[in-house]
Amino acid sequence: MGDNGHMYLPKELLPIYRETIVPLADIITPNQFEVELLTGKPINQLADALAAVDWFHQLGVKTVAISSSQLGSGNHLLALASSIANGKKSQVTIEIPLLDATFTGTGDLFAALFLAWMAKSGGVLKEALEKTVSTLQAVLNRTLHVASQDSSKGGKFSREQLELRLIQSKQDIENPTVTLRAQNIS
């Protein structure tokens, strides 16, 4: 739907997403901006994010993963995931190191990886989030590495240079090394 304060779709579609599409979903992976658009409330602290997650659960969404938020510490973003299965809620967070580049497609990759790892893990939220974020970081670091080898502009990368290196990251996608650990929310 959007990111960094900009919507990718016409604002007239927002009520359709909020009232029709979201309640049909089993799993959603919005970023902070999208959560704020859908709920109509700002997220300034973890309690705000948790309240937003509960709002989605009340609409019938079983699993919510906020793919990125500004709630991390220092040079980190924070992802948060929550799932309700058999009447029991599980919630985890994970800090994501910020990289000095702007990538396109990270939200789509996060969504695909998270869905795959939720299925492969049998719905184990912590494992799915760790493998998703660790894989995403591996792809982004590989993309940056290749871009820096190709760059003659002194660190300024073109959009083409920062195109996600998915094919080159096939092994990381299929068999990720967990480099980042999620924490359970008590």
PDB file of C-alpha atoms in Angstrom:
ATOM      1  CA  MET A   1       0.000   0.000   0.000  1.00  0.00           C
ATOM      2  CA  GLY A   2       2.870   2.379   0.735  1.00  0.00           C
ATOM      3  CA  ASP A   3       5.946   3.242   2.760  1.00  0.00           C
ATOM      4  CA  ASN A   4       7.940   6.204   4.047  1.00  0.00           C
ATOM      5  CA  GLY A   5       4.884   8.455   4.091  1.00  0.00           C
ATOM      6  CA  HIS A   6       3.846   7.777   0.483  1.00  0.00           C
ATOM      7  CA  MET A   7       0.915   5.687  -0.703  1.00  0.00           C
ATOM      8  CA  TYR A   8       1.495   3.474  -3.750  1.00  0.00           C
ATOM      9  CA  LEU A   9      -2.211   3.228  -4.495  1.00  0.00           C
ATOM     10  CA  PRO A  10      -5.045   5.736  -4.693  1.00  0.00           C
ATOM     11  CA  LYS A  11      -6.188   6.843  -1.232  1.00  0.00           C
ATOM     12  CA  GLU A  12      -9.761   6.002  -2.255  1.00  0.00           C
ATOM     13  CA  LEU A  13      -8.852   2.299  -2.003  1.00  0.00           C
ATOM     14  CA  LEU A  14      -7.851   2.540   1.670  1.00  0.00           C
ATOM     15  CA  PRO A  15     -11.397   1.878   3.005  1.00  0.00           C
ATOM     16  CA  ILE A  16     -11.651  -1.195   0.760  1.00  0.00           C
ATOM     17  CA  TYR A  17      -8.423  -2.573   2.198  1.00  0.00           C
ATOM     18  CA  ARG A  18      -9.488  -1.739   5.756  1.00  0.00           C
ATOM     19  CA  GLU A  19     -13.083  -2.949   5.610  1.00  0.00           C
ATOM     20  CA  THR A  20     -13.062  -5.722   2.995  1.00  0.00           C
ATOM     21  CA  ILE A  21      -9.612  -7.129   2.257  1.00  0.00           C
ATOM     22  CA  VAL A  22      -7.931  -7.190   5.688  1.00  0.00           C
ATOM     23  CA  PRO A  23     -10.784  -9.102   7.413  1.00  0.00           C
ATOM     24  CA  LEU A  24     -10.427 -11.827   4.760  1.00  0.00           C
ATOM     25  CA  ALA A  25      -6.712 -12.343   5.421  1.00  0.00           C
ATOM     26  CA  ASP A  26      -5.176 -15.059   7.569  1.00  0.00           C
ATOM     27  CA  ILE A  27      -1.700 -13.444   7.467  1.00  0.00           C
ATOM     28  CA  ILE A  28      -0.766  -9.822   6.824  1.00  0.00           C
ATOM     29  CA  THR A  29       2.685  -8.196   6.704  1.00  0.00           C
ATOM     30  CA  PRO A  30       2.235  -4.411   6.685  1.00  0.00           C
ATOM     31  CA  ASN A  31       5.012  -1.963   7.460  1.00  0.00           C
ATOM     32  CA  GLN A  32       4.532   0.758  10.084  1.00  0.00           C
ATOM     33  CA  PHE A  33       3.185   3.289   7.584  1.00  0.00           C
ATOM     34  CA  GLU A  34       0.613   0.802   6.297  1.00  0.00           C
ATOM     35  CA  VAL A  35      -0.449  -0.119   9.848  1.00  0.00           C
ATOM     36  CA  GLU A  36      -0.964   3.555  10.642  1.00  0.00           C
ATOM     37  CA  LEU A  37      -3.021   4.020   7.462  1.00  0.00           C
ATOM     38  CA  LEU A  38      -5.209   0.999   8.159  1.00  0.00           C
ATOM     39  CA  THR A  39      -5.792   1.657  11.862  1.00  0.00           C
ATOM     40  CA  GLY A  40      -5.894   5.445  11.597  1.00  0.00           C
ATOM     41  CA  LYS A  41      -3.556   5.697  14.602  1.00  0.00           C
ATOM     42  CA  PRO A  42       0.130   6.634  14.901  1.00  0.00           C
ATOM     43  CA  ILE A  43       2.681   4.188  16.243  1.00  0.00           C
ATOM     44  CA  ASN A  44       5.110   5.955  18.565  1.00  0.00           C
ATOM     45  CA  GLN A  45       5.938   3.152  20.976  1.00  0.00           C
ATOM     46  CA  LEU A  46       5.700  -0.618  21.271  1.00  0.00           C
ATOM     47  CA  ALA A  47       2.358  -0.380  23.109  1.00  0.00           C
ATOM     48  CA  ASP A  48       0.894   1.409  20.058  1.00  0.00           C
ATOM     49  CA  ALA A  49       2.125  -1.363  17.762  1.00  0.00           C
ATOM     50  CA  LEU A  50       0.693  -4.040  20.038  1.00  0.00           C
ATOM     51  CA  ALA A  51      -2.661  -2.237  20.137  1.00  0.00           C
ATOM     52  CA  ALA A  52      -2.645  -2.107  16.324  1.00  0.00           C
ATOM     53  CA  VAL A  53      -1.863  -5.821  16.153  1.00  0.00           C
ATOM     54  CA  ASP A  54      -4.796  -6.510  18.490  1.00  0.00           C
ATOM     55  CA  TRP A  55      -7.029  -4.417  16.209  1.00  0.00           C
ATOM     56  CA  PHE A  56      -6.077  -6.681  13.281  1.00  0.00           C
ATOM     57  CA  HIS A  57      -6.684  -9.796  15.395  1.00  0.00           C
ATOM     58  CA  GLN A  58     -10.139  -8.466  16.292  1.00  0.00           C
ATOM     59  CA  LEU A  59     -10.869  -8.222  12.555  1.00  0.00           C
ATOM     60  CA  GLY A  60     -10.094 -11.949  12.292  1.00  0.00           C
ATOM     61  CA  VAL A  61      -6.488 -11.861  11.075  1.00  0.00           C
ATOM     62  CA  LYS A  62      -4.712 -14.807  12.722  1.00  0.00           C
ATOM     63  CA  THR A  63      -1.136 -13.695  12.091  1.00  0.00           C
ATOM     64  CA  VAL A  64       0.194 -10.145  11.838  1.00  0.00           C
ATOM     65  CA  ALA A  65       3.819  -9.275  11.111  1.00  0.00           C
ATOM     66  CA  ILE A  66       4.738  -5.607  11.110  1.00  0.00           C
ATOM     67  CA  SER A  67       7.658  -5.952   8.721  1.00  0.00           C
ATOM     68  CA  SER A  68       9.442  -2.805   9.841  1.00  0.00           C
ATOM     69  CA  SER A  69       8.937   0.061  12.233  1.00  0.00           C
ATOM     70  CA  GLN A  70      10.904   2.977  13.596  1.00  0.00           C
ATOM     71  CA  LEU A  71      10.665   1.497  17.106  1.00  0.00           C
ATOM     72  CA  GLY A  72      14.119  -0.095  17.041  1.00  0.00           C
ATOM     73  CA  SER A  73      17.071   1.133  19.055  1.00  0.00           C
ATOM     74  CA  GLY A  74      20.005   2.988  17.554  1.00  0.00           C
ATOM     75  CA  ASN A  75      20.588   1.988  13.942  1.00  0.00           C
ATOM     76  CA  HIS A  76      17.899  -0.675  13.942  1.00  0.00           C
ATOM     77  CA  LEU A  77      14.345  -1.050  12.750  1.00  0.00           C
ATOM     78  CA  LEU A  78      11.981  -3.254  14.720  1.00  0.00           C
ATOM     79  CA  ALA A  79       9.760  -5.980  13.301  1.00  0.00           C
ATOM     80  CA  LEU A  80       6.950  -7.399  15.377  1.00  0.00           C
ATOM     81  CA  ALA A  81       4.885 -10.533  14.801  1.00  0.00           C
ATOM     82  CA  SER A  82       1.819 -11.833  16.573  1.00  0.00           C
ATOM     83  CA  SER A  83      -0.188 -14.979  16.024  1.00  0.00           C
ATOM     84  CA  ILE A  84      -3.232 -16.522  17.600  1.00  0.00           C
ATOM     85  CA  ALA A  85      -3.500 -20.303  17.330  1.00  0.00           C
ATOM     86  CA  ASN A  86      -5.790 -22.547  19.386  1.00  0.00           C
ATOM     87  CA  GLY A  87      -6.790 -19.557  21.495  1.00  0.00           C
ATOM     88  CA  LYS A  88      -3.183 -18.815  22.478  1.00  0.00           C
ATOM     89  CA  LYS A  89      -1.383 -15.615  21.464  1.00  0.00           C
ATOM     90  CA  SER A  90       2.319 -15.630  20.626  1.00  0.00           C
ATOM     91  CA  GLN A  91       4.206 -12.365  20.062  1.00  0.00           C
ATOM     92  CA  VAL A  92       7.835 -11.691  19.152  1.00  0.00           C
ATOM     93  CA  THR A  93      10.028  -8.786  18.081  1.00  0.00           C
ATOM     94  CA  ILE A  94      13.317  -8.673  16.235  1.00  0.00           C
ATOM     95  CA  GLU A  95      15.712  -5.793  15.626  1.00  0.00           C
ATOM     96  CA  ILE A  96      16.817  -5.299  12.031  1.00  0.00           C
ATOM     97  CA  PRO A  97      20.119  -3.527  11.301  1.00  0.00           C
ATOM     98  CA  LEU A  98      19.662  -0.456   9.114  1.00  0.00           C
ATOM     99  CA  LEU A  99      21.683  -0.486   5.921  1.00  0.00           C
ATOM    100  CA  ASP A 100      22.828   2.679   4.175  1.00  0.00           C
ATOM    101  CA  ALA A 101      20.829   2.211   0.988  1.00  0.00           C
ATOM    102  CA  THR A 102      17.284   2.367  -0.306  1.00  0.00           C
ATOM    103  CA  PHE A 103      16.013  -0.884  -1.784  1.00  0.00           C
ATOM    104  CA  THR A 104      12.858  -1.643  -3.739  1.00  0.00           C
ATOM    105  CA  GLY A 105      10.901  -4.820  -3.108  1.00  0.00           C
ATOM    106  CA  THR A 106      11.905  -5.573   0.471  1.00  0.00           C
ATOM    107  CA  GLY A 107       8.295  -5.568   1.670  1.00  0.00           C
ATOM    108  CA  ASP A 108       7.294  -8.047  -1.017  1.00  0.00           C
ATOM    109  CA  LEU A 109      10.279 -10.252  -0.209  1.00  0.00           C
ATOM    110  CA  PHE A 110       9.463 -10.077   3.512  1.00  0.00           C
ATOM    111  CA  ALA A 111       5.855 -11.131   2.789  1.00  0.00           C
ATOM    112  CA  ALA A 112       6.909 -14.065   0.598  1.00  0.00           C
ATOM    113  CA  LEU A 113       9.563 -15.289   3.029  1.00  0.00           C
ATOM    114  CA  PHE A 114       7.314 -14.930   6.080  1.00  0.00           C
ATOM    115  CA  LEU A 115       4.471 -16.832   4.456  1.00  0.00           C
ATOM    116  CA  ALA A 116       6.851 -19.600   3.376  1.00  0.00           C
ATOM    117  CA  TRP A 117       8.503 -19.896   6.790  1.00  0.00           C
ATOM    118  CA  MET A 118       5.184 -19.855   8.633  1.00  0.00           C
ATOM    119  CA  ALA A 119       4.138 -22.810   6.481  1.00  0.00           C
ATOM    120  CA  LYS A 120       7.475 -24.658   6.706  1.00  0.00           C
ATOM    121  CA  SER A 121       7.784 -24.141  10.470  1.00  0.00           C
ATOM    122  CA  GLY A 122       4.264 -25.338  11.165  1.00  0.00           C
ATOM    123  CA  GLY A 123       3.290 -21.880  12.383  1.00  0.00           C
ATOM    124  CA  VAL A 124       6.198 -21.382  14.796  1.00  0.00           C
ATOM    125  CA  LEU A 125       6.213 -17.588  14.865  1.00  0.00           C
ATOM    126  CA  LYS A 126       9.679 -17.017  16.363  1.00  0.00           C
ATOM    127  CA  GLU A 127      11.370 -19.348  13.872  1.00  0.00           C
ATOM    128  CA  ALA A 128       9.483 -17.871  10.921  1.00  0.00           C
ATOM    129  CA  LEU A 129      10.405 -14.293  11.856  1.00  0.00           C
ATOM    130  CA  GLU A 130      14.067 -15.138  12.511  1.00  0.00           C
ATOM    131  CA  LYS A 131      14.456 -16.961   9.198  1.00  0.00           C
ATOM    132  CA  THR A 132      12.577 -14.255   7.312  1.00  0.00           C
ATOM    133  CA  VAL A 133      14.634 -11.361   8.663  1.00  0.00           C
ATOM    134  CA  SER A 134      17.951 -13.246   8.504  1.00  0.00           C
ATOM    135  CA  THR A 135      17.282 -14.181   4.874  1.00  0.00           C
ATOM    136  CA  LEU A 136      16.262 -10.651   4.008  1.00  0.00           C
ATOM    137  CA  GLN A 137      19.453  -9.293   5.572  1.00  0.00           C
ATOM    138  CA  ALA A 138      21.550 -11.822   3.621  1.00  0.00           C
ATOM    139  CA  VAL A 139      19.906 -10.748   0.350  1.00  0.00           C
ATOM    140  CA  LEU A 140      20.353  -7.045   1.140  1.00  0.00           C
ATOM    141  CA  ASN A 141      23.986  -7.471   2.177  1.00  0.00           C
ATOM    142  CA  ARG A 142      24.721  -9.452  -0.996  1.00  0.00           C
ATOM    143  CA  THR A 143      22.978  -6.777  -3.051  1.00  0.00           C
ATOM    144  CA  LEU A 144      25.080  -4.060  -1.394  1.00  0.00           C
ATOM    145  CA  HIS A 145      28.261  -6.074  -1.888  1.00  0.00           C
ATOM    146  CA  VAL A 146      27.611  -6.529  -5.615  1.00  0.00           C
ATOM    147  CA  ALA A 147      26.594  -2.871  -5.971  1.00  0.00           C
ATOM    148  CA  SER A 148      29.790  -1.698  -4.275  1.00  0.00           C
ATOM    149  CA  GLN A 149      31.882  -3.836  -6.624  1.00  0.00           C
ATOM    150  CA  ASP A 150      30.100  -2.318  -9.624  1.00  0.00           C
ATOM    151  CA  SER A 151      30.030   1.249  -8.340  1.00  0.00           C
ATOM    152  CA  SER A 152      32.229   3.936  -9.750  1.00  0.00           C
ATOM    153  CA  LYS A 153      30.186   6.707  -8.134  1.00  0.00           C
ATOM    154  CA  GLY A 154      31.796   6.691  -4.710  1.00  0.00           C
ATOM    155  CA  GLY A 155      29.051   5.027  -2.725  1.00  0.00           C
ATOM    156  CA  LYS A 156      26.038   6.428  -4.563  1.00  0.00           C
ATOM    157  CA  PHE A 157      24.200   3.455  -5.950  1.00  0.00           C
ATOM    158  CA  SER A 158      21.710   3.533  -8.788  1.00  0.00           C
ATOM    159  CA  ARG A 159      18.312   1.891  -8.542  1.00  0.00           C
ATOM    160  CA  GLU A 160      19.537  -0.785 -10.954  1.00  0.00           C
ATOM    161  CA  GLN A 161      22.586  -1.553  -8.806  1.00  0.00           C
ATOM    162  CA  LEU A 162      20.349  -2.016  -5.767  1.00  0.00           C
ATOM    163  CA  GLU A 163      17.975  -4.431  -7.459  1.00  0.00           C
ATOM    164  CA  LEU A 164      17.669  -7.349  -5.048  1.00  0.00           C
ATOM    165  CA  ARG A 165      20.066 -10.191  -5.874  1.00  0.00           C
ATOM    166  CA  LEU A 166      17.511 -12.977  -5.471  1.00  0.00           C
ATOM    167  CA  ILE A 167      19.050 -15.486  -7.889  1.00  0.00           C
ATOM    168  CA  GLN A 168      22.488 -15.042  -6.334  1.00  0.00           C
ATOM    169  CA  SER A 169      20.870 -15.524  -2.903  1.00  0.00           C
ATOM    170  CA  LYS A 170      19.094 -18.790  -3.731  1.00  0.00           C
ATOM    171  CA  GLN A 171      21.024 -20.752  -1.097  1.00  0.00           C
ATOM    172  CA  ASP A 172      20.262 -18.156   1.596  1.00  0.00           C
ATOM    173  CA  ILE A 173      16.586 -18.210   0.678  1.00  0.00           C
ATOM    174  CA  GLU A 174      16.310 -21.998   0.751  1.00  0.00           C
ATOM    175  CA  ASN A 175      18.548 -22.619   3.786  1.00  0.00           C
ATOM    176  CA  PRO A 176      18.954 -19.426   5.782  1.00  0.00           C
ATOM    177  CA  THR A 177      21.546 -19.018   8.473  1.00  0.00           C
ATOM    178  CA  VAL A 178      19.790 -17.405  11.413  1.00  0.00           C
ATOM    179  CA  THR A 179      21.926 -14.386  12.273  1.00  0.00           C
ATOM    180  CA  LEU A 180      19.287 -12.356  14.106  1.00  0.00           C
ATOM    181  CA  ARG A 181      17.254 -13.595  17.053  1.00  0.00           C
ATOM    182  CA  ALA A 182      13.691 -12.726  17.946  1.00  0.00           C
ATOM    183  CA  GLN A 183      12.604 -12.010  21.497  1.00  0.00           C
ATOM    184  CA  ASN A 184       9.321 -13.172  22.995  1.00  0.00           C
ATOM    185  CA  ILE A 185       7.076 -10.403  24.269  1.00  0.00           C
ATOM    186  CA  SER A 186       5.910 -11.154  27.794  1.00  0.00           C
TER     187      SER A 186
END
